[in-house]
Coordinates of C-alpha atoms and ligand atoms in Angstrom, one line a residue:
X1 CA 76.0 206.0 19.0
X2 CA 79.3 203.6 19.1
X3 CA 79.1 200.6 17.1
X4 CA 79.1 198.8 20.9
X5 CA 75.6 200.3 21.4
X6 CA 74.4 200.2 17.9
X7 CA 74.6 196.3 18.0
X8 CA 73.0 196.2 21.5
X9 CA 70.5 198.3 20.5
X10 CA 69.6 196.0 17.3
X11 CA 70.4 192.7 19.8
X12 CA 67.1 194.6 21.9
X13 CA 65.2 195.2 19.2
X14 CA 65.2 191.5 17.4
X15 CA 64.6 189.9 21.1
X16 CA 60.9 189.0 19.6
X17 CA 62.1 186.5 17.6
X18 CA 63.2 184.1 20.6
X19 CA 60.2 184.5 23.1
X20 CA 61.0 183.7 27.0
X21 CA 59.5 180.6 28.6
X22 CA 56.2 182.3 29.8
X23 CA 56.0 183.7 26.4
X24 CA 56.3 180.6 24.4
X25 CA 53.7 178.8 26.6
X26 CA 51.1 181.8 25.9
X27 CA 51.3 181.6 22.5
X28 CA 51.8 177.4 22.9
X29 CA 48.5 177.5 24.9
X30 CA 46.7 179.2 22.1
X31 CA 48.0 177.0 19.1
X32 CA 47.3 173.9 21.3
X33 CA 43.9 175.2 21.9
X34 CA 43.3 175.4 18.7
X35 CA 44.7 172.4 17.5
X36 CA 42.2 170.2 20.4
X37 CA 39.4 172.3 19.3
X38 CA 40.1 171.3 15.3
X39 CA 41.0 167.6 16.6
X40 CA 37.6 167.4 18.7
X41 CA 35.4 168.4 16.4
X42 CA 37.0 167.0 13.2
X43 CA 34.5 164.1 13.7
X44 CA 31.5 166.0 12.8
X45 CA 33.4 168.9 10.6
X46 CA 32.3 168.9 6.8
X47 CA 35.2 167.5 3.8
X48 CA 34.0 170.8 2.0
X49 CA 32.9 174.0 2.9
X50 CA 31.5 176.5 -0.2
X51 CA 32.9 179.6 0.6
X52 CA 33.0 182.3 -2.0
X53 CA 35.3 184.4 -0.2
X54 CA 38.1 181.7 -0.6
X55 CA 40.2 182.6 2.3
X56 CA 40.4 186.6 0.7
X57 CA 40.1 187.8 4.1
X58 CA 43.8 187.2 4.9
X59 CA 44.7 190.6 2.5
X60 CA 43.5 192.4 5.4
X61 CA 46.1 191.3 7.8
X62 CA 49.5 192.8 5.5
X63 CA 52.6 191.5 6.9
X64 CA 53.5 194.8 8.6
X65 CA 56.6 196.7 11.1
X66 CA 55.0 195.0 14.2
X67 CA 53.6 191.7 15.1
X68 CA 49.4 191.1 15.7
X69 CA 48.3 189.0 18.7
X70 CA 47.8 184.9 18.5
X71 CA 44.2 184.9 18.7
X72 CA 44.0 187.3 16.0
X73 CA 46.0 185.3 14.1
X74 CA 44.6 182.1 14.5
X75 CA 41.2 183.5 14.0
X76 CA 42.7 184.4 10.7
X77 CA 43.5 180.8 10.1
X78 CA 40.2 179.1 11.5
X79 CA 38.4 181.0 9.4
X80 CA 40.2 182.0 6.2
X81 CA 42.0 178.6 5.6
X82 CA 40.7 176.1 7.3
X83 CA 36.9 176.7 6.1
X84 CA 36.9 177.2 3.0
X85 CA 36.4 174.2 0.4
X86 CA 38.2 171.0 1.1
X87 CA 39.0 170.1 4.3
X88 CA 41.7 166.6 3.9
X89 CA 41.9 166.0 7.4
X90 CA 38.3 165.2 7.3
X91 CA 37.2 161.5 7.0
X92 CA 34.8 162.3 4.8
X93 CA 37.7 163.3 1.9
X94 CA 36.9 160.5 -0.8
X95 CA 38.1 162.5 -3.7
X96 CA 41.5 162.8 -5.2
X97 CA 43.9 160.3 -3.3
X98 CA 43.0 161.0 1.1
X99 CA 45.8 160.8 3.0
X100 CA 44.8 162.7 6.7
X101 CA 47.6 164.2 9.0
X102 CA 48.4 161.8 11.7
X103 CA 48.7 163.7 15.0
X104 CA 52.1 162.0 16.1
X105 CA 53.7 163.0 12.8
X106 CA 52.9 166.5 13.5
X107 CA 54.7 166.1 16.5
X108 CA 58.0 164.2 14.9
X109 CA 57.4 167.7 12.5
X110 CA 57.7 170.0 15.6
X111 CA 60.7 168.6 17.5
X112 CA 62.3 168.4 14.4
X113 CA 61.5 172.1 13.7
X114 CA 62.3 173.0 17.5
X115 CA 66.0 171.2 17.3
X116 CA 66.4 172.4 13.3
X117 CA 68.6 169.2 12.8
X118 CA 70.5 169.5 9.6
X119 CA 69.0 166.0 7.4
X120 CA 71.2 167.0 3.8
X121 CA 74.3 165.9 5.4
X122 CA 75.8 162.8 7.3
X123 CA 79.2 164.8 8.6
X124 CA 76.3 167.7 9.9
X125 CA 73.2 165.7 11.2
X126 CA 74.5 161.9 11.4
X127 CA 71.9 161.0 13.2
X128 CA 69.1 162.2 11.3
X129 CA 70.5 161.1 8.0
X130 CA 70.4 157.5 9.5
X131 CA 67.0 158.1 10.7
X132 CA 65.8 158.5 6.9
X133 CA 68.2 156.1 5.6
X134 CA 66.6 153.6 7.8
X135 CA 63.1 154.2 6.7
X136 CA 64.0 153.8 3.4
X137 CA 65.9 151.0 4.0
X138 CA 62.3 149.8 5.6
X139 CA 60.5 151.0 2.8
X140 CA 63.4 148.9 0.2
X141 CA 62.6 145.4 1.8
X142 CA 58.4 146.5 1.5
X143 CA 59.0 146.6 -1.7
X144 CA 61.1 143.7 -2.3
X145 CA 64.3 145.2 -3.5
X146 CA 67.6 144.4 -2.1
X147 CA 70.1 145.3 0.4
X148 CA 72.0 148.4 -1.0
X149 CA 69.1 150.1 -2.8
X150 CA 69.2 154.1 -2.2
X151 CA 66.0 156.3 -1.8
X152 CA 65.2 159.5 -0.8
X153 CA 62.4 160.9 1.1
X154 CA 60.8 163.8 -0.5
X155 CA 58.5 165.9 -0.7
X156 CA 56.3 164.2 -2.9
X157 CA 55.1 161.8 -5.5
X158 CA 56.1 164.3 -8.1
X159 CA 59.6 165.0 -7.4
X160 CA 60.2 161.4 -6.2
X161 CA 59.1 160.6 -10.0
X162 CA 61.1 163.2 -11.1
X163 CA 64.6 161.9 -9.5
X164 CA 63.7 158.4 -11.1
X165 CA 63.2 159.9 -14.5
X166 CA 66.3 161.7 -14.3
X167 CA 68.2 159.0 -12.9
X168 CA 66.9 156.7 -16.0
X169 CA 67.6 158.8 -18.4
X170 CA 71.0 159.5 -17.1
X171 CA 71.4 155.6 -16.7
X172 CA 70.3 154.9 -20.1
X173 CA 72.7 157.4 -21.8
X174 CA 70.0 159.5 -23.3
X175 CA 72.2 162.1 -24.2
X176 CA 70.9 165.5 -26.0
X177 CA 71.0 163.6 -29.6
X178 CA 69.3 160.8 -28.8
X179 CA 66.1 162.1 -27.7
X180 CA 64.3 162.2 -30.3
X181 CA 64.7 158.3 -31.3
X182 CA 64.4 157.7 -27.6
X183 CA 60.9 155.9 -26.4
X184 CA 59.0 155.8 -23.2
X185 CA 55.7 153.4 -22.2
X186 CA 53.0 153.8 -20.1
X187 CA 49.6 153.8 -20.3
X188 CA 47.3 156.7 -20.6
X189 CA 46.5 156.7 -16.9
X190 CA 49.9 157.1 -15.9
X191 CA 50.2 160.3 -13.3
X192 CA 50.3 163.7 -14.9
X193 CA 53.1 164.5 -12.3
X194 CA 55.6 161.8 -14.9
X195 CA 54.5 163.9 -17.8
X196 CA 55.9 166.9 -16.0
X197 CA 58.8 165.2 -14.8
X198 CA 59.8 164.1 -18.5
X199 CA 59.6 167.7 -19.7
X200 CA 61.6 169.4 -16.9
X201 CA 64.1 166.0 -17.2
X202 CA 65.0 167.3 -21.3
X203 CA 62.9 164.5 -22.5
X204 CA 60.0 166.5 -23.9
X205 CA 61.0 165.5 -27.2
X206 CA 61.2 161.8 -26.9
X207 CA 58.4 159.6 -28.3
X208 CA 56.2 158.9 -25.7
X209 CA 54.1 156.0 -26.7
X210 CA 50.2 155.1 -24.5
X211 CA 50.0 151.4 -24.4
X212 CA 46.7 150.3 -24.5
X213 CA 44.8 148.9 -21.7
X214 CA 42.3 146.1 -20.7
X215 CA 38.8 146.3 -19.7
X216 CA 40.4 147.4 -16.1
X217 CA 42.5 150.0 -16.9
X218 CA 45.4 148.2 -17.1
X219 CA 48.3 147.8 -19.4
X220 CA 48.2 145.2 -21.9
X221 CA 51.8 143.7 -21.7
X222 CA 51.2 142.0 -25.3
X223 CA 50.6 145.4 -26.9
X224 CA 53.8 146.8 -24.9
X225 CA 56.2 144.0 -26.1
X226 CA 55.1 144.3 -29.7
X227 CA 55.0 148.2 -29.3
X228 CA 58.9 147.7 -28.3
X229 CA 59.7 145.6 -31.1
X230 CA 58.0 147.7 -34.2
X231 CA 59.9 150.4 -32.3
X232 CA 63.1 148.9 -32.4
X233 CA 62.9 147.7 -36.0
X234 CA 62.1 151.2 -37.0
X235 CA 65.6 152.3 -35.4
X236 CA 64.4 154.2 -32.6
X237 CA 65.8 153.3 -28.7
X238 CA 62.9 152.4 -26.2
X239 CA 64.5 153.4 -23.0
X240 CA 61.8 153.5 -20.0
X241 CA 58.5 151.7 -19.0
X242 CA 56.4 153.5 -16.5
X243 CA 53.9 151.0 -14.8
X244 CA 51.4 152.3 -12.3
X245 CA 51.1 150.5 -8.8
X246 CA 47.1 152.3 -8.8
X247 CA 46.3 154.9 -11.0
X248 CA 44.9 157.4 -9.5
X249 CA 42.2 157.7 -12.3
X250 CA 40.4 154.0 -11.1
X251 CA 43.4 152.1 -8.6
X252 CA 44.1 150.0 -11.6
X253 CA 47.6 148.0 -10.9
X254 CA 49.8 147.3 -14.1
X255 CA 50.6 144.2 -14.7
X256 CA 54.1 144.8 -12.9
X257 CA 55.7 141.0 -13.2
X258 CA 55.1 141.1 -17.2
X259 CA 56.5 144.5 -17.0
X260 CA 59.7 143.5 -15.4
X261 CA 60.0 140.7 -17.3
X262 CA 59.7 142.8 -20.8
X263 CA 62.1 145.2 -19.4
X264 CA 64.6 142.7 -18.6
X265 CA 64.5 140.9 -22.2
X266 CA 65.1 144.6 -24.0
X267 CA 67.7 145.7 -21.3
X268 CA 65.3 148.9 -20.6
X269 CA 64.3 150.6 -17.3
X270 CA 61.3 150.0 -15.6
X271 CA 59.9 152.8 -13.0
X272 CA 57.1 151.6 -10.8
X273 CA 54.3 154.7 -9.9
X274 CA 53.3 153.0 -6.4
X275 CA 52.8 156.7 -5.2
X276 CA 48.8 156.1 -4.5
X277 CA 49.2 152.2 -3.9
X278 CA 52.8 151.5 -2.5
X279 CA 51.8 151.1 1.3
X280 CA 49.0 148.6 0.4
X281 CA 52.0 146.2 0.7
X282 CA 51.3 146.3 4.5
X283 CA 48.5 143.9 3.7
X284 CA 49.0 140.4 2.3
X285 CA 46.1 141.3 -0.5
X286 CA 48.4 144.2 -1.5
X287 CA 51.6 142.5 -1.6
X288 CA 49.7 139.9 -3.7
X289 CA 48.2 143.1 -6.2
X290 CA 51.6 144.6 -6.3
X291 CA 53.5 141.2 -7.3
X292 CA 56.0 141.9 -9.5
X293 CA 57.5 145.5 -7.7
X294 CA 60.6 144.0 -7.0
X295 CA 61.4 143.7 -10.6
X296 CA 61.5 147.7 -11.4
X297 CA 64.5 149.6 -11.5
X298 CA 62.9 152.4 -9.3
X299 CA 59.7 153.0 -7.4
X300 CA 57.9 156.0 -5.9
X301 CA 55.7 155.5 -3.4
X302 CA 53.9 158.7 -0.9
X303 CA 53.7 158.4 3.2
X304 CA 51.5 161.2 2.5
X305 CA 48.9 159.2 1.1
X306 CA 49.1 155.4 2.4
X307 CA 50.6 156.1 5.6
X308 CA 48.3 158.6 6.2
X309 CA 50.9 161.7 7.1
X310 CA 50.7 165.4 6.6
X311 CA 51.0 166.5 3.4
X312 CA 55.2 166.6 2.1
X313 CA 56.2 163.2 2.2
X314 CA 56.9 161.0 -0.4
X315 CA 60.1 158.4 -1.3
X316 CA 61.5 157.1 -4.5
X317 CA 64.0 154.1 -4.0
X318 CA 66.4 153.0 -6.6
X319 CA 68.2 150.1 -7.1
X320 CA 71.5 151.2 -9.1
X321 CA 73.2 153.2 -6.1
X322 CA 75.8 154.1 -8.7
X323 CA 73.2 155.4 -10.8
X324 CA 71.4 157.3 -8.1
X325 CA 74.5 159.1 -7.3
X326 CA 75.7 159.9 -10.9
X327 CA 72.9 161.7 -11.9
X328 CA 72.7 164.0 -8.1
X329 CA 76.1 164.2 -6.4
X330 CA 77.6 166.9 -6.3
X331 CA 80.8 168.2 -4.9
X332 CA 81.5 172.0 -4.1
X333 CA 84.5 173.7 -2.3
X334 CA 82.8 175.1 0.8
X335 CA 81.1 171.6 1.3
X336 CA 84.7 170.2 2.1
X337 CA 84.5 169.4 5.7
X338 CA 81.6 166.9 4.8
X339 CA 83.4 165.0 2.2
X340 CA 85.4 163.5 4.9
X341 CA 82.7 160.9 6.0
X342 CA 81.5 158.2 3.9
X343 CA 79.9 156.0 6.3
X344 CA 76.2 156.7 5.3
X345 CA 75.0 158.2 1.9
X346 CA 73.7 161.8 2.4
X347 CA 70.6 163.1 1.2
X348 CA 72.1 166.2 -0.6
X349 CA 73.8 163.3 -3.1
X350 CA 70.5 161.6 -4.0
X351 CA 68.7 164.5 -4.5
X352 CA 67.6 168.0 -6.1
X353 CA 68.0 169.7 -2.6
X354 CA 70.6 170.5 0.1
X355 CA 69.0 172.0 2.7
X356 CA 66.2 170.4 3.8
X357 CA 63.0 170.1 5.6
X358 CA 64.1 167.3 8.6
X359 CA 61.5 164.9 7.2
X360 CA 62.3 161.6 8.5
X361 CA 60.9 162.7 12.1
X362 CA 56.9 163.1 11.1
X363 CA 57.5 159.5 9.9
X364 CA 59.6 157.5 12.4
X365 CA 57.8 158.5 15.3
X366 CA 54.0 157.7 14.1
X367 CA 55.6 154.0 13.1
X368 CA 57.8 154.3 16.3
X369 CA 54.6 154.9 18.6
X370 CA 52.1 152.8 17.1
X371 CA 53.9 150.2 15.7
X372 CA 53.0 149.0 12.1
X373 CA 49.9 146.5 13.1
X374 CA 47.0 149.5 13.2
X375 CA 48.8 150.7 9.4
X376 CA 47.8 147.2 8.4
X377 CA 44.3 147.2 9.8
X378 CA 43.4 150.8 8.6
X379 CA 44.8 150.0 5.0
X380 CA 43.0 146.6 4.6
X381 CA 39.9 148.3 6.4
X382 CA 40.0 150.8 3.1
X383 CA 39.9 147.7 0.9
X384 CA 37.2 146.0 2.9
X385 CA 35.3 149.7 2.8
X386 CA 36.2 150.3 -0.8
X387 CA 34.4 146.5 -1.8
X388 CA 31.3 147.8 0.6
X389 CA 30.6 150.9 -1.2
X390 CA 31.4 149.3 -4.7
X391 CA 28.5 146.2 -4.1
X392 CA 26.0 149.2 -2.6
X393 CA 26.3 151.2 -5.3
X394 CA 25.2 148.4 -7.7
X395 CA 22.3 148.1 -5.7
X396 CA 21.5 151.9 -6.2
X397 CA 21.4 151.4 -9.6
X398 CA 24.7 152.9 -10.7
X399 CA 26.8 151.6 -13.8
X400 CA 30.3 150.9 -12.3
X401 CA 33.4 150.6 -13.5
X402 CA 35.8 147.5 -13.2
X403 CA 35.9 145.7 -9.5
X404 CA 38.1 147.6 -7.5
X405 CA 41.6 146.9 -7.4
X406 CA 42.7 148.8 -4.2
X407 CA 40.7 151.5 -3.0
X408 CA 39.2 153.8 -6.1
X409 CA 35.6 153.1 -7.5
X410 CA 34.3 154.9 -10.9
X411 CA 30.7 154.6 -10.9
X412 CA 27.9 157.0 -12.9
X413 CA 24.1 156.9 -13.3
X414 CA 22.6 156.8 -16.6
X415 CA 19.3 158.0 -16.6
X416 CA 16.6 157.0 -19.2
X417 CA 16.4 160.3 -20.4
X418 CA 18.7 163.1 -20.8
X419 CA 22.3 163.5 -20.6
X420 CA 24.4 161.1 -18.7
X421 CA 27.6 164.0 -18.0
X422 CA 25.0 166.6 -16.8
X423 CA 23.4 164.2 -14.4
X424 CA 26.5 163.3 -12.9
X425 CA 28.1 166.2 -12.5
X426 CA 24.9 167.6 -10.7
X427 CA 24.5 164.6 -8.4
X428 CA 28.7 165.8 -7.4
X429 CA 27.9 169.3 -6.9
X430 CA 24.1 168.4 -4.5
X431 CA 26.8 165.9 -2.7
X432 CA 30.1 168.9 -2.2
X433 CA 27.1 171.7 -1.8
X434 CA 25.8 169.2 1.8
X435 CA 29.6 169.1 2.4
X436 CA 30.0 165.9 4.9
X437 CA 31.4 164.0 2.0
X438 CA 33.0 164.8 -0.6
X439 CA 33.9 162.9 -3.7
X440 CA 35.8 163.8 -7.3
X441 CA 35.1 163.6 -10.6
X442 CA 37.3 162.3 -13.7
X443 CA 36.3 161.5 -17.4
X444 CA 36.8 157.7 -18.3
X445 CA 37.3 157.5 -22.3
X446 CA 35.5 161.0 -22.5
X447 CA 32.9 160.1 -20.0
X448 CA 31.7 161.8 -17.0
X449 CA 32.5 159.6 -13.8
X450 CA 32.0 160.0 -10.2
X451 CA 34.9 158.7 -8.7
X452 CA 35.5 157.5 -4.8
X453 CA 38.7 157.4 -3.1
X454 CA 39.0 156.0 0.2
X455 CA 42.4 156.7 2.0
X456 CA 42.2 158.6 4.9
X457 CA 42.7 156.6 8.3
X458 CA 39.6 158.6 9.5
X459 CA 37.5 157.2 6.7
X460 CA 35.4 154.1 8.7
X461 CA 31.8 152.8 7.6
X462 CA 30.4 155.9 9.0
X463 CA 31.4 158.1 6.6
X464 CA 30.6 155.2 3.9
X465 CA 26.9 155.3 4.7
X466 CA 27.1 158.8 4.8
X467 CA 27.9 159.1 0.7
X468 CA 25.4 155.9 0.0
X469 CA 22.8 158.1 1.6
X470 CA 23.7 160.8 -0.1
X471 CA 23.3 159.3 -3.4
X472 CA 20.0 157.5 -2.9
X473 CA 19.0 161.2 -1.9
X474 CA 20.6 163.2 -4.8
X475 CA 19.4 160.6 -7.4
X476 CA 16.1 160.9 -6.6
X477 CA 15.8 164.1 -6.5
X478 CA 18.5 164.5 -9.8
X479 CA 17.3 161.5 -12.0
X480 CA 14.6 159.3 -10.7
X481 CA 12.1 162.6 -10.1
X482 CA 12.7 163.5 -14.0
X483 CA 12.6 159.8 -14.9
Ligands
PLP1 C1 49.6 161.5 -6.0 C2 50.3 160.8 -7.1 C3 51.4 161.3 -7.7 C4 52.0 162.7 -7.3 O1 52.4 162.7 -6.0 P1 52.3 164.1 -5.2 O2 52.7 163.6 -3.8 O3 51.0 164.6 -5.3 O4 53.4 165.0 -5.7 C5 52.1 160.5 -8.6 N1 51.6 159.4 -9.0 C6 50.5 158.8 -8.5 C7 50.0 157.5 -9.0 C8 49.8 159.5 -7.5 O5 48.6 159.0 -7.0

């Protein structure tokens, strides 16, 4: 065979991979079946499915020499991954932090998978860099900071921390010596995902000190400022204060203005966590919570929880564009032809990544289409829900934590008798055995709580009653029976 007929031959035999028209609406047909099936029946789908074989059926379809049909394959899916356990499109999803899957950002997903756009690079995808630039330039005046501020969006909370970490520690000359005289702040409800970010930023070994906090969960800016001072007299460098904007523990807000202010008067940086509560700012009772944003040095705050996307989107702005770009810009010889433009800053320089997932798409059209007024509603409707369930709960006879802030509620029943943490946790399991709801747990001060977390724009009353009669029930037959 000539080296002509060799490459036709191979041209033939990877024809697969770009299906003709009557192909791609067969297997289109299919997907959109399914997807209108999952989307009709989501209403009355459980948040958690027991399932002991955990999705293990999927080993029996090895990726192989040939492809398998559609159906077969979305059978695989229906079945092996989208049964088992927790189900986060549901509106029943009250633990962790809900976020949902908005159906128009899985369409900005799939046009920006079917075009491939290239987002890392102004000179290669000019318009879809602007796209993202101008949501985070949205996102900037949200949260009050000013014309120039640079962000990213990212896959996450956790890597939006992470760039913000970096980019302090780069700012506050924390070179390799000074780390171990160098001293962070936050409270002991600050995000795991900062923790991480420290460790993988080089700052393991810096003195990482857990400000107490008030009856609310929430720092006490006296104990921070005196904190600061003993550390400074002792010689050591306080470089960063990390304030929440919500925990995700209990939805407890720093005190962010006080914050800011302390950070100013010691010349330190001050990263605000809004990752769970950033897009409360929509409503004019979150805006008044989070007062005090605008004075951090960098924020992180997730569409994929408060504006209710798919799961891989969160932002981090920062203020310092100089600083953002010191600590990611990078220049390499084969990227020369892109170092010509310098009209809009490129995600590749504010960043971990170059090539990227197109990400500004799933987000522009949902705000696009619907226009910000139903965000407002749906996120002051999780406030007004969040207030509902705290005052029933009461009424049930459960112990509660503080008054909720935003939209998290810690609540436990103590019964007369017996132990408080076995009660609990069994009155979790009777709720995520029924399935329709389902709610987390979390330890308070080494205390067993149930926890509720209302964030999913398919979370109405409905799904409310749904847990409150689920408690009366599980009570009674957990606690009251025994009592
Ligand atoms: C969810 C969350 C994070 C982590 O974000 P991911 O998107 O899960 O990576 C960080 N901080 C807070 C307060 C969060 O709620």
């Amino acid at each position: 065979m000539t080296r002509l007929d060799k490459i036709r031959q191979l041209q033939q035999e990877a024809s697969a991979l770009e299906p003709e028209a009557s192909m791609r609406q067969a297997v289109q047909q299919e997907v959109q079946k399914y997807a209108h099936e999952f989307l009709e029946a989501i209403g009355t789908m459980n948040a958690f499915n027991e399932d002991d074989a955990k999705g293990a059926g999927l080993n029996a379809a090895p990726i192989g020499e040939t492809g398998r049909s559609i159906t077969s394959l979305i059978d695989l899916v229906r079945k092996e991954v989208d049964h088992p356990a927790l189900n986060p499109a549901s509106g029943g999803h009250l633990g962790y932090i809900p976020g949902g899957g908005l159906f128009y950002a899985a369409l900005g997903d799939y046009l920006a998978d079917i075009t491939n756009r290239y987002a890392g690079v102004f000179f290669a995808g000019p318009g879809a860099v602007r796209m993202e630039n101008m949501l985070l330039e949205w996102m900037a005046g949200l949260a009050g900071y000013p014309a120039g501020t640079t962000g990213n969006l990212t896959s996450g909370g956790s890597i939006a921390n992470l760039i913000a970490i970096c980019t302090a520690r780069d700012a506050m000359g924390i070179i390799s010596t000074q780390i171990p005289r160098a001293v962070i702040y936050s409270t002991a409800y600050a995000h795991h995902s900062l923790e991480k970010a420290i460790r993988i930023a080089g700052l393991g070994e810096c003195q990482h000190r857990y400000i107490p906090t008030d009856k609310a969960f929430r720092m006490d800016a006296l104990a921070l400022e005196a904190q600061i001072q003993q550390d400074k007299t002792e010689g050591l460098k306080p470089f960063l204060i990390i304030g929440s904007a919500g925990t995700t523990d209990t939805g407890a807000v720093d005190p962010l203005e006080r914050i800011g202010e302390i950070s100013a008067r010691y010349g330190l940086w001050f990263h605000a966590d809004a990752a769970y509560g950033g897009f409360f700012l929509l409503t004019d009772e979150g805006k008044e919570k989070l007062r005090g944003i605008a004075s951090s040095d960098s924020v992180t705050m997730d569409p994929h929880k408060g504006l209710f996307l798919p799961y891989g989107s969160g932002a981090v702005l920062i203020k310092n564009r100089i600083q953002h770009l010191a600590t990611h810009q990078y220049q390499a010889n084969y990227m020369q032809d892109a170092l010509t433009s310098t009209d809009e800053l490129s995600p590749a320089d504010l960043s971990p990544e170059l090539t990227k997932h197109f990400r500004g798409l799933r987000l522009w059209l949902p705000l696009q289409l619907c226009g910000l007024a139903p965000f407002r509603a749906c996120l002051q409707e999780k406030l007004e829900l969040t207030r509902y369930f705290y005052e029933e709960i009461q009424k049930l006879g459960y112990e509660t934590g503080p008054e909720p802030e935003l939209s998290v509620v810690i609540f436990r029943r103590i019964p007369k008798t017996g132990d408080a943490d076995t009660v609990n946790q069994k009155i979790a399991d009777a709720i995520r055995a029924d399935g329709r709801v389902f709610i987390s747990t979390t330890r308070i001060n080494g205390q067993f709580m149930l926890r509720f977390a209302c964030l999913s724009f398919r979370t109405h009353l409905y799904h409310v009653e749904v847990l409150l009669e689920q408690l009366k029930m599980h009570t009674h037959e957990v606690v009251v029976s025994i009592e």
